[in-house]
PDB file of C-alpha atoms in Angstrom:
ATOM      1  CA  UNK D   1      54.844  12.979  18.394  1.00 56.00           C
ATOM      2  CA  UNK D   2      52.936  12.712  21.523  1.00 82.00           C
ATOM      3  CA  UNK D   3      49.246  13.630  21.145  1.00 88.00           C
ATOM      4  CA  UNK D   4      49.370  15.263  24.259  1.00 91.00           C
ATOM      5  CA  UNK D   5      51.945  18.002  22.984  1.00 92.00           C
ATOM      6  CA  UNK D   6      49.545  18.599  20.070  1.00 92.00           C
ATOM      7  CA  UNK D   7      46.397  19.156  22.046  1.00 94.00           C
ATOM      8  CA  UNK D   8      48.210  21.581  24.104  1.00 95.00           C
ATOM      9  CA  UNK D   9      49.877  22.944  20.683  1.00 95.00           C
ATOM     10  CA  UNK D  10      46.622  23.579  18.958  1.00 95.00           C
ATOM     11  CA  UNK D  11      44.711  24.841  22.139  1.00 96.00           C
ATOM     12  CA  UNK D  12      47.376  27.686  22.742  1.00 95.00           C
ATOM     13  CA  UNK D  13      47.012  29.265  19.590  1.00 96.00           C
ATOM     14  CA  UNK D  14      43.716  28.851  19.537  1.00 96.00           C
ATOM     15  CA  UNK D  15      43.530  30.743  22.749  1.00 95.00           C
ATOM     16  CA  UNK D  16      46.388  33.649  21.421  1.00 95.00           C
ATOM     17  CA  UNK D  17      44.289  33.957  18.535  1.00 95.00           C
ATOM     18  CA  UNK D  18      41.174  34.746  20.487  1.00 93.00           C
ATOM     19  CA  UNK D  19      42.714  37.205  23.318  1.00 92.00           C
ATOM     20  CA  UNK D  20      44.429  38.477  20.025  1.00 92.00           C
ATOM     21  CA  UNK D  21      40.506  39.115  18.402  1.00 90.00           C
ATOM     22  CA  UNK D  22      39.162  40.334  22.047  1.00 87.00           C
ATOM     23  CA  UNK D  23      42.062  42.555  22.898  1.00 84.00           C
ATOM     24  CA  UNK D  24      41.760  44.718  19.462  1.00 82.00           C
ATOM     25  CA  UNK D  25      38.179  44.390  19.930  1.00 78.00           C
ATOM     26  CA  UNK D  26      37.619  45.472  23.172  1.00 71.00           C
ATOM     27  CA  UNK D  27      39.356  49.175  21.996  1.00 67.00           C
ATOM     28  CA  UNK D  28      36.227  49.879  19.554  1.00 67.00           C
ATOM     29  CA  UNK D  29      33.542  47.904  20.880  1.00 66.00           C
ATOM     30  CA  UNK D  30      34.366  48.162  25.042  1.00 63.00           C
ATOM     31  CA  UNK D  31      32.754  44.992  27.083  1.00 60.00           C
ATOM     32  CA  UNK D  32      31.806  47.259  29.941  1.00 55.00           C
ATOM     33  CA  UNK D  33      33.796  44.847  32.559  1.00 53.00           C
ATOM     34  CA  UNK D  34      36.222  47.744  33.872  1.00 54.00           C
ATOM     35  CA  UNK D  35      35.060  51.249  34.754  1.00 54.00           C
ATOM     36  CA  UNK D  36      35.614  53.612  31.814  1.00 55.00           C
ATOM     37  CA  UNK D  37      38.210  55.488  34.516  1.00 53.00           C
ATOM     38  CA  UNK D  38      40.719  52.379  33.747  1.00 56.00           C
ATOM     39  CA  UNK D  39      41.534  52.908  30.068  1.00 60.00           C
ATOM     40  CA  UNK D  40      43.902  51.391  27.783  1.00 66.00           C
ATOM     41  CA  UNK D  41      46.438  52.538  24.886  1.00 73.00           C
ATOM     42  CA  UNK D  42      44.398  51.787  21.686  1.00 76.00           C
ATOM     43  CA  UNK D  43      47.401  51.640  19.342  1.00 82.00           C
ATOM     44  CA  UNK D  44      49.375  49.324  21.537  1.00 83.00           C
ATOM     45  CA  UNK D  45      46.095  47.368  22.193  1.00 83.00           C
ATOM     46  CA  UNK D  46      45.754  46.971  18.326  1.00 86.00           C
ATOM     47  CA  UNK D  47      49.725  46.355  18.139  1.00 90.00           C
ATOM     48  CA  UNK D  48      49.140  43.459  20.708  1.00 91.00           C
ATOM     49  CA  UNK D  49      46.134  42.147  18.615  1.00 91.00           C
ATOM     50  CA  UNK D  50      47.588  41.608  15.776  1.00 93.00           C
ATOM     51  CA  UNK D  51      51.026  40.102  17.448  1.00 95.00           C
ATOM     52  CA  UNK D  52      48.735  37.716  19.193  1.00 95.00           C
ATOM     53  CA  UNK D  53      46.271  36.619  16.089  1.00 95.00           C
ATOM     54  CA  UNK D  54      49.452  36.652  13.845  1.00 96.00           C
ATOM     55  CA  UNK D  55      51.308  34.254  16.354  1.00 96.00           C
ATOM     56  CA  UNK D  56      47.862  32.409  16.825  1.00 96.00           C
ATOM     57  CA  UNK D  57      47.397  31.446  13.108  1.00 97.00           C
ATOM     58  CA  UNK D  58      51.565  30.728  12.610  1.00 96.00           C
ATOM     59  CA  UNK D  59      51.288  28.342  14.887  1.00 95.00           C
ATOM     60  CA  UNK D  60      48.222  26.872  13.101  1.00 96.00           C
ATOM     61  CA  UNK D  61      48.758  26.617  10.274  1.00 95.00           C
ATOM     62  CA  UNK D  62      52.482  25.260  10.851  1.00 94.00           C
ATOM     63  CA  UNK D  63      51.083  22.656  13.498  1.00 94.00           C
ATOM     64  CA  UNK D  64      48.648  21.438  10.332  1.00 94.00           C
ATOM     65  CA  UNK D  65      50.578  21.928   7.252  1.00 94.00           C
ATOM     66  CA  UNK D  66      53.120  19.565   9.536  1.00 92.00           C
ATOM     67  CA  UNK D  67      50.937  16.747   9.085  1.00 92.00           C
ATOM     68  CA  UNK D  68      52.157  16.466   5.634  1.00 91.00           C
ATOM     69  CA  UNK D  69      55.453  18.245   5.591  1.00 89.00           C
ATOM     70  CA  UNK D  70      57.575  16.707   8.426  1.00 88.00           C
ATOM     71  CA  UNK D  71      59.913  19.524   8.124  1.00 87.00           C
ATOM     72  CA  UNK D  72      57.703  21.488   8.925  1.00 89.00           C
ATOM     73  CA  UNK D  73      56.558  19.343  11.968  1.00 89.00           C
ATOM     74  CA  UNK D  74      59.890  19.761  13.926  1.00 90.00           C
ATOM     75  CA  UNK D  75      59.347  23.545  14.422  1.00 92.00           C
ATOM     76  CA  UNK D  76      55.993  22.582  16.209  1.00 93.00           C
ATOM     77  CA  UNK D  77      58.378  23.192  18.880  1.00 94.00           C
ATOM     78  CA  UNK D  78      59.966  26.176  18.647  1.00 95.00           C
ATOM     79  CA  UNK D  79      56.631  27.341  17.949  1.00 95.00           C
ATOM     80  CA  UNK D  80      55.138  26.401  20.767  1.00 95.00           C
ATOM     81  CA  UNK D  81      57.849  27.775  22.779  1.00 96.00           C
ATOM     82  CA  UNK D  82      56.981  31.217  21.013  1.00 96.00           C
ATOM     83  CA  UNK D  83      53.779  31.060  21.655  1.00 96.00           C
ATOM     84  CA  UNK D  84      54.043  30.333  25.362  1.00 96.00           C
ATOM     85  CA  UNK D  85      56.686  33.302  25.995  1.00 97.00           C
ATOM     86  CA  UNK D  86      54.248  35.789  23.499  1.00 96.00           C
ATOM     87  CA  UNK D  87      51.057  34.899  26.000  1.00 94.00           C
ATOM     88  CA  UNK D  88      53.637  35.215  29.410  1.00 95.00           C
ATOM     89  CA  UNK D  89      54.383  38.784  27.715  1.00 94.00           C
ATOM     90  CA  UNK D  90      50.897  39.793  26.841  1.00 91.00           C
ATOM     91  CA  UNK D  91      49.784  39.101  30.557  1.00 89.00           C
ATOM     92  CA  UNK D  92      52.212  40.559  31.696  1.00 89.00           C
ATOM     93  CA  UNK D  93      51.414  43.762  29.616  1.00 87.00           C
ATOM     94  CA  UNK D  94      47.966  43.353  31.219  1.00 82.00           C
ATOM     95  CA  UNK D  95      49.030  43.059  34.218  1.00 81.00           C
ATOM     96  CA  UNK D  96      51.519  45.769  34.587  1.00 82.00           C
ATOM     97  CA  UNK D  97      51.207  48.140  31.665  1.00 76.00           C
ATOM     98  CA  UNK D  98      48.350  47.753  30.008  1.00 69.00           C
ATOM     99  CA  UNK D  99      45.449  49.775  31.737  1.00 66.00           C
ATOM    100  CA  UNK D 100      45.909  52.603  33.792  1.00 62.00           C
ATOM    101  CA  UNK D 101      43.801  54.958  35.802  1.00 57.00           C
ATOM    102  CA  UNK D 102      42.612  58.375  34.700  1.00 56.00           C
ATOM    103  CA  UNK D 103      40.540  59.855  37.433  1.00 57.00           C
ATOM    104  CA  UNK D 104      38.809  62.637  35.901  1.00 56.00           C
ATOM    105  CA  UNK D 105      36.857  65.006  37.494  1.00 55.00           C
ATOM    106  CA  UNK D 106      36.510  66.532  40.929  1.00 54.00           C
ATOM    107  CA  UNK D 107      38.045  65.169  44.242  1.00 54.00           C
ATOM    108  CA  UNK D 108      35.166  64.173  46.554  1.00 57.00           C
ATOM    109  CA  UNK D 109      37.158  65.097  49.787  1.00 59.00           C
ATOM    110  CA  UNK D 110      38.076  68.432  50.968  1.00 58.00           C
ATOM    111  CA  UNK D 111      41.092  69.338  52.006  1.00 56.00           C
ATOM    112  CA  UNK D 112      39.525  71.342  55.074  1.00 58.00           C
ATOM    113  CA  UNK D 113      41.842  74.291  54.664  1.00 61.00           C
ATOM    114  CA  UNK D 114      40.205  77.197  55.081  1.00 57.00           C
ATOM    115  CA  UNK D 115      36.793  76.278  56.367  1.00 57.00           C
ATOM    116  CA  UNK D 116      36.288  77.193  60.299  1.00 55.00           C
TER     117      UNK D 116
END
């Protein structure tokens, strides 16, 4: 097996398994990097967490047990393919679903109706 394919094997779910840790993180402990208008589903935050750290250390431990088990070595690749189509979802939950505004408070235009 290339060692290419398992440096970019290893690194993915490495990477799942930390947006996995920072993404159910980020719902208890927020980074302050959006404003706290932009908020995000907890439970489906947590959901996506766990999908991503449970996908993360799969792949892990699959892509090291298959150093001794060479059965277990030919699903490196299904795995990877897994992996890559989990992450494409996750961003695009991000992306598209995953935070939306809440504007709270007052608007700070008038309408002008009523004021001569």
């Amino acid at each position: 097996m290339p060692m290419l394919f398992l440096v970019f094997y290893f690194i993915l779910f490495f990477i799942l398994i930390f947006q996995g840790t920072h993404v159910a993180g980020e719902v208890k402990n927020p980074l302050g990097t959006l404003p706290e208008e932009v908020g995000q589903n907890p439970l489906a935050s947590a959901r996506w967490g766990l999908l991503l750290i449970g996908t993360g250390f799969l792949g892990l431990i699959i892509g090291l047990l298959g150093f001794h088990w060479t059965g277990l070595a030919a699903l490196r690749h299904a795995l990877l393919t897994l992996g890559v189509v989990v992450l494409a979802l996750y961003g695009l939950w991000v992306i598209f679903f995953g935070r939306k505004a809440e504007f709270i408070g007052k608007p700070t235009v008038t309408d002008g109706h009523g004021h001569h």
